[in-house]
Tab-separated table of C-alpha atoms in Angstrom:
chain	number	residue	atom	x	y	z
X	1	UNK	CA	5.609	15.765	-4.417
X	2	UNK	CA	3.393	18.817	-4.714
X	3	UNK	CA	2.492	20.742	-2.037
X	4	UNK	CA	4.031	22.440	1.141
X	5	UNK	CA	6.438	20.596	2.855
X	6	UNK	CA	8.579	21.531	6.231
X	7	UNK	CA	11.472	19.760	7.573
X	8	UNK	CA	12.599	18.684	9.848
X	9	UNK	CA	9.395	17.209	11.340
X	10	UNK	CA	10.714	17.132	14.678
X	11	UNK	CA	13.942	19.087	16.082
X	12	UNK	CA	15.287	18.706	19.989
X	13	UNK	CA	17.933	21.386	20.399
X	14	UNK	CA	19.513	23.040	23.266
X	15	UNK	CA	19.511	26.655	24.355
X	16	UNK	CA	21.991	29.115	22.895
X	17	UNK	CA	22.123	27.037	19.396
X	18	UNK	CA	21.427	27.952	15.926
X	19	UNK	CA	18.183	26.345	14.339
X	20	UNK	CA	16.824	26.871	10.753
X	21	UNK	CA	13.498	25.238	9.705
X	22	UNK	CA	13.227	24.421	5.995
X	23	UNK	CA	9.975	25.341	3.954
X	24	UNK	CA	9.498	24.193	0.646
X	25	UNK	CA	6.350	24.710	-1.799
X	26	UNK	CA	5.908	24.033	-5.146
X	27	UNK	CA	2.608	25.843	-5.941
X	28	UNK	CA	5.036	29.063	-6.838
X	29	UNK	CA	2.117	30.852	-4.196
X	30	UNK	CA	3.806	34.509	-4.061
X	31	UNK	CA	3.268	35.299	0.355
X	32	UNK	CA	4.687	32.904	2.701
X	33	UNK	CA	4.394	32.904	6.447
X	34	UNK	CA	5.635	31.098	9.709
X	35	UNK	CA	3.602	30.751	12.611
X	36	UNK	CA	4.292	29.588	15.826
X	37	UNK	CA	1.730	27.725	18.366
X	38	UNK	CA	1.916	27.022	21.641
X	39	UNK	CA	0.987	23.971	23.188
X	40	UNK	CA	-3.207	24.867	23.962
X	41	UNK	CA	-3.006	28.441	21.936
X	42	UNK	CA	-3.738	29.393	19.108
X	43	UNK	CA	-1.367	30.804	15.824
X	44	UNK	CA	1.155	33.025	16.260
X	45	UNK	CA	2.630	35.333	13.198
X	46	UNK	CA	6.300	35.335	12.746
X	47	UNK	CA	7.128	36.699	9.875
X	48	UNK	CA	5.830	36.684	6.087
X	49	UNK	CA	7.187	37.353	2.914
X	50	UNK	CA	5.099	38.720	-0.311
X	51	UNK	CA	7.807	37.635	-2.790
X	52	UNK	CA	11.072	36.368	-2.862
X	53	UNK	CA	13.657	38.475	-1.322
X	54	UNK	CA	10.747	40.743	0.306
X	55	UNK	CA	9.931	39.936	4.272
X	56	UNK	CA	7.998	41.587	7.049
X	57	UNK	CA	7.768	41.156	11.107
X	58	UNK	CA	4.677	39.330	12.182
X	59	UNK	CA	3.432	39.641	15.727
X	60	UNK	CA	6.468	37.695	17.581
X	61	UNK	CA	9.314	38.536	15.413
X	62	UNK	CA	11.977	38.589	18.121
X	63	UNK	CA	14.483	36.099	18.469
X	64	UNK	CA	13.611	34.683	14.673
X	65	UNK	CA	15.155	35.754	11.154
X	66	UNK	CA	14.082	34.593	7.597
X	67	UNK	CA	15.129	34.751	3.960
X	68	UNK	CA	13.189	34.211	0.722
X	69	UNK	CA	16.271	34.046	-2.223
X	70	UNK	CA	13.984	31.397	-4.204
X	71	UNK	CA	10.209	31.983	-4.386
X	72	UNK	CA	9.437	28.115	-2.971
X	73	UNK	CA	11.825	28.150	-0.402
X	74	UNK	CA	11.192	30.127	3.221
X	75	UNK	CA	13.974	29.165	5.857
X	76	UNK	CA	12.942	30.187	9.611
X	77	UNK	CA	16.673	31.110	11.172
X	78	UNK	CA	16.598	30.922	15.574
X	79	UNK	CA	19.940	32.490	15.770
X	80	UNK	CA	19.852	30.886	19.264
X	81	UNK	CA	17.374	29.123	20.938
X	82	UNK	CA	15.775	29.892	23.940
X	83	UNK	CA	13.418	27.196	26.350
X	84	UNK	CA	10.707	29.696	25.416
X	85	UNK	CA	10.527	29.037	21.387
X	86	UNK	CA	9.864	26.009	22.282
X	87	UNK	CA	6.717	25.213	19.861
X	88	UNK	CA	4.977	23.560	16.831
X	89	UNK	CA	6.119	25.415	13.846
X	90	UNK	CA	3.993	26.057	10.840
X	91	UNK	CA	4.972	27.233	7.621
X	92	UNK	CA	2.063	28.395	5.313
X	93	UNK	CA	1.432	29.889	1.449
X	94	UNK	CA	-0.939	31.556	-0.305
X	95	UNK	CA	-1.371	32.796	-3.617
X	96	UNK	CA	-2.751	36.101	-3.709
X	97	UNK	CA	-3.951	38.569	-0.573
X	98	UNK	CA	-7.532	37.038	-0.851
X	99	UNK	CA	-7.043	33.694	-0.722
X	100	UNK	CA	-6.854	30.449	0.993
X	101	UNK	CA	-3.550	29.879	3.212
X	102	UNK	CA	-1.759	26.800	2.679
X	103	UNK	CA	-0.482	25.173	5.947
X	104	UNK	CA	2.558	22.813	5.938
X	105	UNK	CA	2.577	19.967	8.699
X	106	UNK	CA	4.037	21.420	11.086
X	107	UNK	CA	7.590	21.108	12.922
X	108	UNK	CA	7.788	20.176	16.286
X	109	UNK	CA	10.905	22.015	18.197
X	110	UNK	CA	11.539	21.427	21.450
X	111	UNK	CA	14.653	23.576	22.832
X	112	UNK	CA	16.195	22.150	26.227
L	1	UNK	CA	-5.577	47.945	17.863
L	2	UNK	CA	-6.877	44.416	16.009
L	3	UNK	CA	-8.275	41.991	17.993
L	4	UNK	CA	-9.684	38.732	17.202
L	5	UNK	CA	-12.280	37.177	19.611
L	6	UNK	CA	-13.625	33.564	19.588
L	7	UNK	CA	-14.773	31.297	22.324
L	8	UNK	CA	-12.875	28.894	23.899
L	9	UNK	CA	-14.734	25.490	23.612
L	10	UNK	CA	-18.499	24.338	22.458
L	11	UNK	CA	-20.195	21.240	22.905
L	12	UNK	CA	-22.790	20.114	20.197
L	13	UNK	CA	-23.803	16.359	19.412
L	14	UNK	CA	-24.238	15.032	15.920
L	15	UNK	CA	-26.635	15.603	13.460
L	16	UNK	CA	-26.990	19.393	15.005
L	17	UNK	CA	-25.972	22.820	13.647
L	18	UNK	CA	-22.726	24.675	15.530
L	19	UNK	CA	-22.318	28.175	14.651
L	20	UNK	CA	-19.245	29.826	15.895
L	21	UNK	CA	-18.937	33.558	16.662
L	22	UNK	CA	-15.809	36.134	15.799
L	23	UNK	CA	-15.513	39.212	16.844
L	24	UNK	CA	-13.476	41.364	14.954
L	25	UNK	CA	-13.341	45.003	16.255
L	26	UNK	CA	-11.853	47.715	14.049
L	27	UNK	CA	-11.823	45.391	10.834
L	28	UNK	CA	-11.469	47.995	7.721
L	29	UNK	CA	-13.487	48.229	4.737
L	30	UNK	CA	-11.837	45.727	2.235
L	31	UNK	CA	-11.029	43.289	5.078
L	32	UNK	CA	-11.997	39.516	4.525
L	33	UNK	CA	-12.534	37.200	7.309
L	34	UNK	CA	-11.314	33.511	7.030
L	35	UNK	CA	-11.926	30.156	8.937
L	36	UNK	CA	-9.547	27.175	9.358
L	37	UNK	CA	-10.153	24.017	10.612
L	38	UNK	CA	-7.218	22.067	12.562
L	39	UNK	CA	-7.298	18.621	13.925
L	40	UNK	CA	-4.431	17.401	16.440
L	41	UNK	CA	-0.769	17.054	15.009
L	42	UNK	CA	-1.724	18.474	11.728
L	43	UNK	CA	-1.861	22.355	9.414
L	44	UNK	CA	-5.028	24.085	10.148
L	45	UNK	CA	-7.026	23.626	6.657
L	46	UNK	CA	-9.609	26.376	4.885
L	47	UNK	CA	-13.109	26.283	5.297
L	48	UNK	CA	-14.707	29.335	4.331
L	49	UNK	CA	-13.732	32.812	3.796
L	50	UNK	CA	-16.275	36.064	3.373
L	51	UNK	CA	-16.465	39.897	3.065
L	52	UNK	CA	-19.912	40.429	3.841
L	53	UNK	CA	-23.839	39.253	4.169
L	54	UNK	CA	-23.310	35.369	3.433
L	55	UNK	CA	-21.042	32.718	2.251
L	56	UNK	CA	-22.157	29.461	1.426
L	57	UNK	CA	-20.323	26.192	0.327
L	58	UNK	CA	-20.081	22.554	0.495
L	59	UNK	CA	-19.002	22.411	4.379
L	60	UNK	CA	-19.914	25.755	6.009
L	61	UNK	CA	-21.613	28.718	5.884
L	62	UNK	CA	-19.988	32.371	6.982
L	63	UNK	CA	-22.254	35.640	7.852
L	64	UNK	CA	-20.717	38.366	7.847
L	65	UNK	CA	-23.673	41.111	9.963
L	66	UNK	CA	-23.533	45.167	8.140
L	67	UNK	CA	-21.415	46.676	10.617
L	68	UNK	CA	-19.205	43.799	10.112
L	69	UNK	CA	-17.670	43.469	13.782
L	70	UNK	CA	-18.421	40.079	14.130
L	71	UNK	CA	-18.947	36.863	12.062
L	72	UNK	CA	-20.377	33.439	12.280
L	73	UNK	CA	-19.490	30.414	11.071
L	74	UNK	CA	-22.499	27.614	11.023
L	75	UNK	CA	-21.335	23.905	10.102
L	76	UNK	CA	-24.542	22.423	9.500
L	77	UNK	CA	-25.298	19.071	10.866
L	78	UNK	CA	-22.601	17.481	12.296
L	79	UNK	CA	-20.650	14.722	12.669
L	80	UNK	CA	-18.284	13.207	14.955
L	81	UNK	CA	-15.176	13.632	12.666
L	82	UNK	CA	-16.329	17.614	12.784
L	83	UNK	CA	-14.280	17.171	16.393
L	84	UNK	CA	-11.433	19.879	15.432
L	85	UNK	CA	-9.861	23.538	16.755
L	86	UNK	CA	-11.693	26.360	14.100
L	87	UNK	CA	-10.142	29.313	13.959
L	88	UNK	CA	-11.229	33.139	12.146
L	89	UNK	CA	-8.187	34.689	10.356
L	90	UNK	CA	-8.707	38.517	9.531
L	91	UNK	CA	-6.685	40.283	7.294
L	92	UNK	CA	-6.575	44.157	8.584
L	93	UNK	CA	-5.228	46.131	5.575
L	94	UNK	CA	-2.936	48.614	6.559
L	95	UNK	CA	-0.940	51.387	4.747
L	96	UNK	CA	2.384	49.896	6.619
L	97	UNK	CA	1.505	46.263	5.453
L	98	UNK	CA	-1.290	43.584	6.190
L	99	UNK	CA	-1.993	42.321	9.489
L	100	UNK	CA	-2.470	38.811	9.827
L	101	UNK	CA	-4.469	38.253	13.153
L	102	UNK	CA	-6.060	34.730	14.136
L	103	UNK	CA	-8.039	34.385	16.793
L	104	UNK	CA	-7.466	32.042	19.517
L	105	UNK	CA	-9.400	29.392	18.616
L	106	UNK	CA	-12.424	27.438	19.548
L	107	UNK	CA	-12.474	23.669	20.127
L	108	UNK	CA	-15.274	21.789	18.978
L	109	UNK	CA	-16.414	18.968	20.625
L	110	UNK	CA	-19.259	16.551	18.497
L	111	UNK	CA	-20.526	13.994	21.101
L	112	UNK	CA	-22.790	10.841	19.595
């Protein structure tokens, strides 16, 4: 299906364990991003990437690590997971620097 | 340092106009200011996005004032399904790399 997809939807993990988060998009949209938000707040930067195998820190960086080998793919890496990452992932694309963003639906982590 | 300002919550009832203020401080020149929409569970979804004086399409408006430290978006008339979490995204262009910065949000509520 076209579009922006993110899997899994839903992820309960326990502290101190690895946890990647799959995005896939088949638009071939050059930047990627993952935000984070917290349950009441608003978005959250991670990290972004402009093309494949070219990333950047966002505002909360820490803790997280990312890839881009394939334009359409952007894994999100917790190398391991703390109670405080617990939080709705989003992964989002976008063509160009002027353009609309994207937004996938969203991943729902909950780290115990 | 960028900061993105909205308020928290507003109240409106159908049929009326809702205009939502930004405040942006230190936005730069070529900066563009973006809205998103996001109802419970889901992405946030593009409305509207502007670089100065006004912005019109099917769903919203966006004016951007000259000295460009603020911005409002007006959703004209209404309705209950309007009920959604609208957010400003500003892109601050800087030599090191872009700065994506959302702002915290403001929750909508559309009574009958």
């Amino acid at each position: 299906d076209a579009g922006i997809t993110q899997s899994p939807r839903y992820k309960i993990t326990e502290t101190g364990r690895q946890v990647t988060l799959m995005c896939h998009q088949t638009w071939s949209h050059s930047y990627m991003f993952w935000y984070r938000q917290d349950l009441g707040h608003g978005l959250r930067l991670i990290y972004y990437s402009a093309a494949a195998d070219i990333t950047d820190k966002g505002e909360v960086p820490d803790g997280y690590v990312v890839s881009r080998s394939k334009t359409e793919n952007f894994p999100l890496t917790l190398e391991s997971a703390t109670r405080s990452q617990t939080s709705v992932y989003f992964c989002a694309s976008r063509q160009d620097n002027l353009r609309e963003q994207f937004f996938g639906p969203g991943t729902r982590l909950t780290v115990l | 340092l960028a900061k993105t300002t909205q308020p928290i919550s507003m109240d409106s009832y159908e049929g009326q106009e809702v205009n939502i203020t930004c405040s942006h401080n230190n936005i730069a020149t070529n900066d563009y200011i973006t809205w998103y929409q996001q109802f419970p569970s889901q992405g946030p979804r593009f409305i509207i996005q502007g670089y100065k004086t006004k912005v019109t399409n099917e769903v919203a408006s966006l004016f951007i004032p000259a000295d460009r430290k603020s911005s409002t978006l007006s959703l004209p008339r209404v309705s209950l399904s309007d009920t959604a979490v609208y957010y400003c995204l500003v892109v601050f262009y800087k030599a090191a790399g872009n700065k994506l910065t959302f702002g915290g949000g403001t929750r909508v509520l559309v009574k009958p």
